[in-house]
Structure formats: structure tokens, C-alpha cells
mmCIF file of C-alpha atoms in Angstrom:
data_model
loop_
_atom_site.group_PDB
_atom_site.id
_atom_site.type_symbol
_atom_site.label_atom_id
_atom_site.label_comp_id
_atom_site.label_asym_id
_atom_site.label_seq_id
_atom_site.Cartn_x
_atom_site.Cartn_y
_atom_site.Cartn_z
ATOM 1 C CA UNK G 1 0.004 -0.001 -0.018
ATOM 2 C CA UNK G 2 1.527 3.298 -1.141
ATOM 3 C CA UNK G 3 -0.504 5.835 0.708
ATOM 4 C CA UNK G 4 -0.014 6.810 4.413
ATOM 5 C CA UNK G 5 -2.185 4.831 6.796
ATOM 6 C CA UNK G 6 -4.264 7.004 9.164
ATOM 7 C CA UNK G 7 -4.350 5.191 12.521
ATOM 8 C CA UNK G 8 -6.240 5.834 15.694
ATOM 9 C CA UNK G 9 -5.170 4.052 18.915
ATOM 10 C CA UNK G 10 -7.641 3.294 21.598
ATOM 11 C CA UNK G 11 -5.813 1.557 24.437
ATOM 12 C CA UNK G 12 -6.773 1.599 28.108
ATOM 13 C CA UNK G 13 -3.277 0.745 29.520
ATOM 14 C CA UNK G 14 -1.117 3.873 29.699
ATOM 15 C CA UNK G 15 2.251 2.089 29.187
ATOM 16 C CA UNK G 16 1.030 0.061 26.322
ATOM 17 C CA UNK G 17 -0.659 3.125 24.813
ATOM 18 C CA UNK G 18 2.626 5.074 24.912
ATOM 19 C CA UNK G 19 4.554 2.140 23.535
ATOM 20 C CA UNK G 20 2.242 1.563 20.630
ATOM 21 C CA UNK G 21 2.188 5.367 19.899
ATOM 22 C CA UNK G 22 5.996 5.430 19.890
ATOM 23 C CA UNK G 23 6.170 2.385 17.530
ATOM 24 C CA UNK G 24 3.655 3.575 15.137
ATOM 25 C CA UNK G 25 4.703 7.199 15.020
ATOM 26 C CA UNK G 26 8.146 5.946 13.930
ATOM 27 C CA UNK G 27 6.778 4.128 10.825
ATOM 28 C CA UNK G 28 6.908 6.233 7.594
ATOM 29 C CA UNK G 29 3.681 4.698 6.438
ATOM 30 C CA UNK G 30 1.698 5.589 9.431
ATOM 31 C CA UNK G 31 0.032 8.911 10.427
ATOM 32 C CA UNK G 32 -1.320 8.882 13.965
ATOM 33 C CA UNK G 33 -4.637 10.708 14.040
ATOM 34 C CA UNK G 34 -5.504 9.989 17.747
ATOM 35 C CA UNK G 35 -4.128 8.163 20.732
ATOM 36 C CA UNK G 36 -6.689 7.923 23.538
ATOM 37 C CA UNK G 37 -7.614 5.677 26.460
ATOM 38 C CA UNK G 38 -11.269 5.125 25.799
ATOM 39 C CA UNK G 39 -13.554 5.239 22.695
ATOM 40 C CA UNK G 40 -15.451 8.178 24.274
ATOM 41 C CA UNK G 41 -12.244 10.239 24.066
ATOM 42 C CA UNK G 42 -12.115 10.158 20.347
ATOM 43 C CA UNK G 43 -12.929 13.576 18.903
ATOM 44 C CA UNK G 44 -15.828 13.598 16.421
ATOM 45 C CA UNK G 45 -13.724 16.168 14.482
ATOM 46 C CA UNK G 46 -10.715 13.847 13.882
ATOM 47 C CA UNK G 47 -9.860 12.735 10.327
ATOM 48 C CA UNK G 48 -11.412 9.340 9.569
ATOM 49 C CA UNK G 49 -8.802 6.702 10.356
ATOM 50 C CA UNK G 50 -8.105 3.747 8.008
ATOM 51 C CA UNK G 51 -7.661 1.583 11.180
ATOM 52 C CA UNK G 52 -8.720 1.922 14.785
ATOM 53 C CA UNK G 53 -6.396 -0.142 16.942
ATOM 54 C CA UNK G 54 -8.407 -1.217 19.986
ATOM 55 C CA UNK G 55 -6.949 -2.371 23.256
ATOM 56 C CA UNK G 56 -10.174 -3.030 25.183
ATOM 57 C CA UNK G 57 -10.444 -2.258 28.918
ATOM 58 C CA UNK G 58 -11.355 -5.255 31.039
ATOM 59 C CA UNK G 59 -13.259 -2.811 33.318
ATOM 60 C CA UNK G 60 -15.431 -1.330 30.559
ATOM 61 C CA UNK G 61 -19.172 -1.227 31.342
ATOM 62 C CA UNK G 62 -19.773 -2.375 27.749
ATOM 63 C CA UNK G 63 -18.877 -5.723 26.216
ATOM 64 C CA UNK G 64 -16.169 -5.963 23.579
ATOM 65 C CA UNK G 65 -18.809 -6.636 20.960
ATOM 66 C CA UNK G 66 -20.609 -3.351 21.811
ATOM 67 C CA UNK G 67 -17.326 -1.350 21.723
ATOM 68 C CA UNK G 68 -16.294 -2.894 18.388
ATOM 69 C CA UNK G 69 -19.685 -2.325 16.961
ATOM 70 C CA UNK G 70 -19.439 1.409 17.989
ATOM 71 C CA UNK G 71 -15.970 1.882 16.644
ATOM 72 C CA UNK G 72 -16.796 0.131 13.346
ATOM 73 C CA UNK G 73 -18.622 3.333 12.494
ATOM 74 C CA UNK G 74 -15.309 5.285 13.007
ATOM 75 C CA UNK G 75 -12.914 3.015 10.969
ATOM 76 C CA UNK G 76 -11.944 -0.620 10.408
ATOM 77 C CA UNK G 77 -11.215 -2.186 13.876
ATOM 78 C CA UNK G 78 -8.107 -4.114 14.731
ATOM 79 C CA UNK G 79 -8.377 -5.608 18.249
ATOM 80 C CA UNK G 80 -5.202 -6.138 20.190
ATOM 81 C CA UNK G 81 -5.924 -8.060 23.350
ATOM 82 C CA UNK G 82 -4.968 -11.079 25.550
ATOM 83 C CA UNK G 83 -8.119 -12.921 24.417
ATOM 84 C CA UNK G 84 -8.218 -14.848 27.773
ATOM 85 C CA UNK G 85 -11.934 -15.499 27.096
ATOM 86 C CA UNK G 86 -13.486 -16.890 23.823
ATOM 87 C CA UNK G 87 -13.850 -13.501 22.160
ATOM 88 C CA UNK G 88 -12.266 -13.885 18.771
ATOM 89 C CA UNK G 89 -15.356 -14.956 16.891
ATOM 90 C CA UNK G 90 -17.521 -12.468 18.692
ATOM 91 C CA UNK G 91 -15.171 -9.596 17.934
ATOM 92 C CA UNK G 92 -15.218 -10.538 14.154
ATOM 93 C CA UNK G 93 -19.008 -10.911 14.195
ATOM 94 C CA UNK G 94 -19.359 -7.503 15.809
ATOM 95 C CA UNK G 95 -17.365 -5.915 12.930
ATOM 96 C CA UNK G 96 -13.741 -6.179 13.743
ATOM 97 C CA UNK G 97 -11.368 -6.862 10.753
ATOM 98 C CA UNK G 98 -8.589 -8.170 12.774
ATOM 99 C CA UNK G 99 -7.522 -9.778 16.104
ATOM 100 C CA UNK G 100 -3.971 -9.715 17.238
ATOM 101 C CA UNK G 101 -2.456 -10.962 20.566
ATOM 102 C CA UNK G 102 -0.669 -8.636 22.876
ATOM 103 C CA UNK G 103 2.476 -10.677 22.792
ATOM 104 C CA UNK G 104 2.648 -10.666 18.924
ATOM 105 C CA UNK G 105 5.655 -9.088 17.345
ATOM 106 C CA UNK G 106 5.912 -5.648 15.694
ATOM 107 C CA UNK G 107 6.068 -7.178 12.248
ATOM 108 C CA UNK G 108 2.744 -8.998 12.814
ATOM 109 C CA UNK G 109 1.128 -5.736 14.049
ATOM 110 C CA UNK G 110 2.377 -3.848 10.889
ATOM 111 C CA UNK G 111 1.202 -6.637 8.661
ATOM 112 C CA UNK G 112 -2.204 -6.668 10.387
ATOM 113 C CA UNK G 113 -2.540 -3.011 9.973
ATOM 114 C CA UNK G 114 -1.870 -2.976 6.237
ATOM 115 C CA UNK G 115 -4.111 -5.977 5.715
ATOM 116 C CA UNK G 116 -7.019 -4.404 7.689
ATOM 117 C CA UNK G 117 -6.502 -1.107 5.974
ATOM 118 C CA UNK G 118 -6.987 -2.764 2.609
ATOM 119 C CA UNK G 119 -10.277 -4.389 3.816
ATOM 120 C CA UNK G 120 -8.746 -7.748 4.558
ATOM 121 C CA UNK G 121 -9.168 -9.828 7.729
ATOM 122 C CA UNK G 122 -6.106 -10.722 9.840
ATOM 123 C CA UNK G 123 -6.269 -13.181 12.791
ATOM 124 C CA UNK G 124 -3.003 -13.929 14.736
ATOM 125 C CA UNK G 125 -1.790 -17.568 14.050
ATOM 126 C CA UNK G 126 -1.793 -17.954 17.776
ATOM 127 C CA UNK G 127 -5.562 -17.430 17.765
ATOM 128 C CA UNK G 128 -6.604 -19.688 14.847
ATOM 129 C CA UNK G 129 -7.195 -22.770 17.031
ATOM 130 C CA UNK G 130 -9.229 -20.630 19.471
ATOM 131 C CA UNK G 131 -11.245 -19.231 16.674
ATOM 132 C CA UNK G 132 -11.888 -22.652 15.170
ATOM 133 C CA UNK G 133 -13.092 -23.905 18.629
ATOM 134 C CA UNK G 134 -15.333 -20.923 19.189
ATOM 135 C CA UNK G 135 -16.965 -21.331 15.772
ATOM 136 C CA UNK G 136 -17.647 -25.002 16.631
ATOM 137 C CA UNK G 137 -19.290 -24.176 19.934
ATOM 138 C CA UNK G 138 -23.117 -24.461 19.737
ATOM 139 C CA UNK G 139 -23.558 -21.697 22.289
ATOM 140 C CA UNK G 140 -22.048 -19.177 19.899
ATOM 141 C CA UNK G 141 -25.245 -19.418 17.767
ATOM 142 C CA UNK G 142 -27.633 -19.595 20.770
ATOM 143 C CA UNK G 143 -29.020 -16.913 23.060
ATOM 144 C CA UNK G 144 -25.734 -16.998 24.989
ATOM 145 C CA UNK G 145 -24.142 -14.980 22.175
ATOM 146 C CA UNK G 146 -26.710 -12.200 22.763
ATOM 147 C CA UNK G 147 -26.476 -9.639 25.497
ATOM 148 C CA UNK G 148 -29.405 -9.365 27.859
ATOM 149 C CA UNK G 149 -30.894 -6.267 26.164
ATOM 150 C CA UNK G 150 -30.467 -8.008 22.695
ATOM 151 C CA UNK G 151 -32.423 -11.001 24.005
ATOM 152 C CA UNK G 152 -35.123 -8.751 25.255
ATOM 153 C CA UNK G 153 -35.192 -6.816 21.995
ATOM 154 C CA UNK G 154 -35.428 -10.104 19.997
ATOM 155 C CA UNK G 155 -38.375 -11.092 22.091
ATOM 156 C CA UNK G 156 -40.285 -7.899 21.384
ATOM 157 C CA UNK G 157 -39.505 -8.183 17.616
ATOM 158 C CA UNK G 158 -40.849 -11.787 17.586
ATOM 159 C CA UNK G 159 -43.991 -10.483 19.293
ATOM 160 C CA UNK G 160 -44.560 -8.216 16.318
ATOM 161 C CA UNK G 161 -43.689 -4.854 17.930
ATOM 162 C CA UNK G 162 -42.223 -1.972 15.859
ATOM 163 C CA UNK G 163 -38.873 -0.407 16.678
ATOM 164 C CA UNK G 164 -40.764 2.591 18.113
ATOM 165 C CA UNK G 165 -42.944 0.424 20.284
ATOM 166 C CA UNK G 166 -39.977 -1.563 21.538
ATOM 167 C CA UNK G 167 -38.061 1.605 22.327
ATOM 168 C CA UNK G 168 -40.991 2.899 24.501
ATOM 169 C CA UNK G 169 -41.234 -0.452 26.355
ATOM 170 C CA UNK G 170 -37.500 -0.687 27.012
ATOM 171 C CA UNK G 171 -36.907 2.966 27.755
ATOM 172 C CA UNK G 172 -34.510 3.368 24.865
ATOM 173 C CA UNK G 173 -34.256 5.512 21.772
ATOM 174 C CA UNK G 174 -35.503 4.246 18.432
ATOM 175 C CA UNK G 175 -32.012 4.505 17.065
ATOM 176 C CA UNK G 176 -30.641 2.337 19.876
ATOM 177 C CA UNK G 177 -33.270 -0.352 19.223
ATOM 178 C CA UNK G 178 -32.319 -0.287 15.470
ATOM 179 C CA UNK G 179 -28.559 -0.756 16.574
ATOM 180 C CA UNK G 180 -29.619 -3.722 18.645
ATOM 181 C CA UNK G 181 -31.589 -5.371 15.857
ATOM 182 C CA UNK G 182 -28.679 -4.848 13.439
ATOM 183 C CA UNK G 183 -26.322 -6.425 15.809
ATOM 184 C CA UNK G 184 -28.738 -9.342 16.532
ATOM 185 C CA UNK G 185 -29.020 -9.918 12.768
ATOM 186 C CA UNK G 186 -25.267 -10.035 12.451
ATOM 187 C CA UNK G 187 -24.865 -12.343 15.316
ATOM 188 C CA UNK G 188 -27.546 -14.808 14.282
ATOM 189 C CA UNK G 189 -26.847 -14.454 10.578
ATOM 190 C CA UNK G 190 -30.423 -13.624 9.489
ATOM 191 C CA UNK G 191 -31.760 -11.094 7.117
ATOM 192 C CA UNK G 192 -35.204 -9.838 7.221
ATOM 193 C CA UNK G 193 -37.785 -9.560 10.128
ATOM 194 C CA UNK G 194 -39.548 -12.813 9.188
ATOM 195 C CA UNK G 195 -36.239 -14.702 9.335
ATOM 196 C CA UNK G 196 -35.451 -12.987 12.641
ATOM 197 C CA UNK G 197 -38.830 -14.013 14.073
ATOM 198 C CA UNK G 198 -38.354 -17.588 12.924
ATOM 199 C CA UNK G 199 -34.889 -17.629 14.486
ATOM 200 C CA UNK G 200 -36.383 -16.264 17.734
ATOM 201 C CA UNK G 201 -38.890 -19.138 17.775
ATOM 202 C CA UNK G 202 -36.157 -21.672 17.125
ATOM 203 C CA UNK G 203 -34.225 -20.334 20.049
ATOM 204 C CA UNK G 204 -37.296 -20.429 22.370
ATOM 205 C CA UNK G 205 -37.657 -16.656 22.421
ATOM 206 C CA UNK G 206 -40.963 -16.451 20.410
ATOM 207 C CA UNK G 207 -44.085 -14.930 21.573
ATOM 208 C CA UNK G 208 -45.478 -18.322 22.627
ATOM 209 C CA UNK G 209 -42.430 -19.238 24.759
ATOM 210 C CA UNK G 210 -42.907 -19.453 28.474
ATOM 211 C CA UNK G 211 -39.811 -17.331 29.040
ATOM 212 C CA UNK G 212 -40.867 -14.546 26.807
ATOM 213 C CA UNK G 213 -41.557 -11.115 28.427
ATOM 214 C CA UNK G 214 -45.276 -10.614 29.332
ATOM 215 C CA UNK G 215 -47.010 -7.972 27.413
ATOM 216 C CA UNK G 216 -46.648 -4.449 28.876
ATOM 217 C CA UNK G 217 -43.659 -5.315 31.019
ATOM 218 C CA UNK G 218 -40.924 -2.684 30.812
ATOM 219 C CA UNK G 219 -37.539 -3.715 29.925
ATOM 220 C CA UNK G 220 -34.818 -4.039 32.480
ATOM 221 C CA UNK G 221 -31.101 -3.999 32.626
ATOM 222 C CA UNK G 222 -28.323 -1.588 31.965
ATOM 223 C CA UNK G 223 -28.952 0.990 29.163
ATOM 224 C CA UNK G 224 -26.286 1.441 26.552
#
């Protein structure tokens, strides 16, 4: 790739953040457009980066999937993490273009950046066995993959409510409900509302399921 890569770094650990900034700023192909601790610290006015390098905080109130989904609207996301939990498949499903371990070398990081910037996908060789195992785990396509609020949203969709009606019942904005539905479709690999409803019924979340939310009950849980 001949043009300069615009890179934004979002890394919660201060020492790692400084080290990554030092490494990347020394590369002639890289232009650092932001180096911040949290996604919320990114300025809306910054130039659109080719790649957002994300070092997720273990103390974040939001899941990695939610953070990746948010940052995917900023630029192509490359996750750099320990991956101590099965998160590789979920990060990719949420919209990440790459996953690199923290103990990977500089050469791999640079290769991952250029691959992701071109629109390719890079997964560290050290993570391929984990990714394969995650993809073979049945729970990855079951309700366990969905966050609590996503399960709640899916139940209301299956009950035939519009996004506006769901928003009122759950105390959310209509835009947030639309984001949840988009995320659910990506996670469950379904297209239209009819397919989504059929999938909800398959998972035991349809309107006739005994675990479904009773009509008129307000949503619960943490708002995002």
C-alpha cells in the first residue's frame, strides 16, 4: 500500500498506549490521528482513520462486541488483546477486521494494520485454534451469544412490535433499538424480520415461549 495509513489508537493501558504510539509514530507509512484511552475520548472532528487499533479495557461497562460495533462506525477495527476468554469470533461478528494478541511481534502488528486497511481480515496464528473452537461451540449461535438487552429486543421483535414500540417499552431511543436489531441480525446471521422471528422461535424466544416477556412489562437491565 503506497499511501499513508491514518491510525487511531484506543488503548486503556497507559504504558501499552505510549509504547504503541511510539512504535507507530516511527513508521513512515503511518500517520497517527489519535491516541486515547477510551472510545469516548475520540474527537468527532478527527480525520477518519483507516484503522482503529483497539486495546479493550477489562473494566469497561460495555462488552467487547458493543465497543467494536461502535468503533466500526469510525474506521476498520483491529483488536489487540490477551483474548483470555473466547472473544475472537464475537469480535469478528461485531465488525472487527482483525484480532492480534498482545504478545505478537511488531512485524505482525504492521502486517495486520496494512491488511485491515486494505479491507482484509487478519487473525493472529496464535488465535486460529481458539477461533476454530469458538466457531464449533453451539452456544455461539444460541442466546448465550446475545447480550441481555439484545435477547429482550429479539423477544419484542418476535412479538410483532415496531422499533418505536420496543423503544418505548425498553426505555431506549428508536435509534438504539435499530442498532440492537442490526447487531442481533449479524450475530444470528439472519436477514429480514420474518427470518429474525423464525430464529427467535427456534431459540425459544418467540411470543409463545414461556420465558418471553409478558405484554406490557418494561424492559430491565443496563442502558447503553
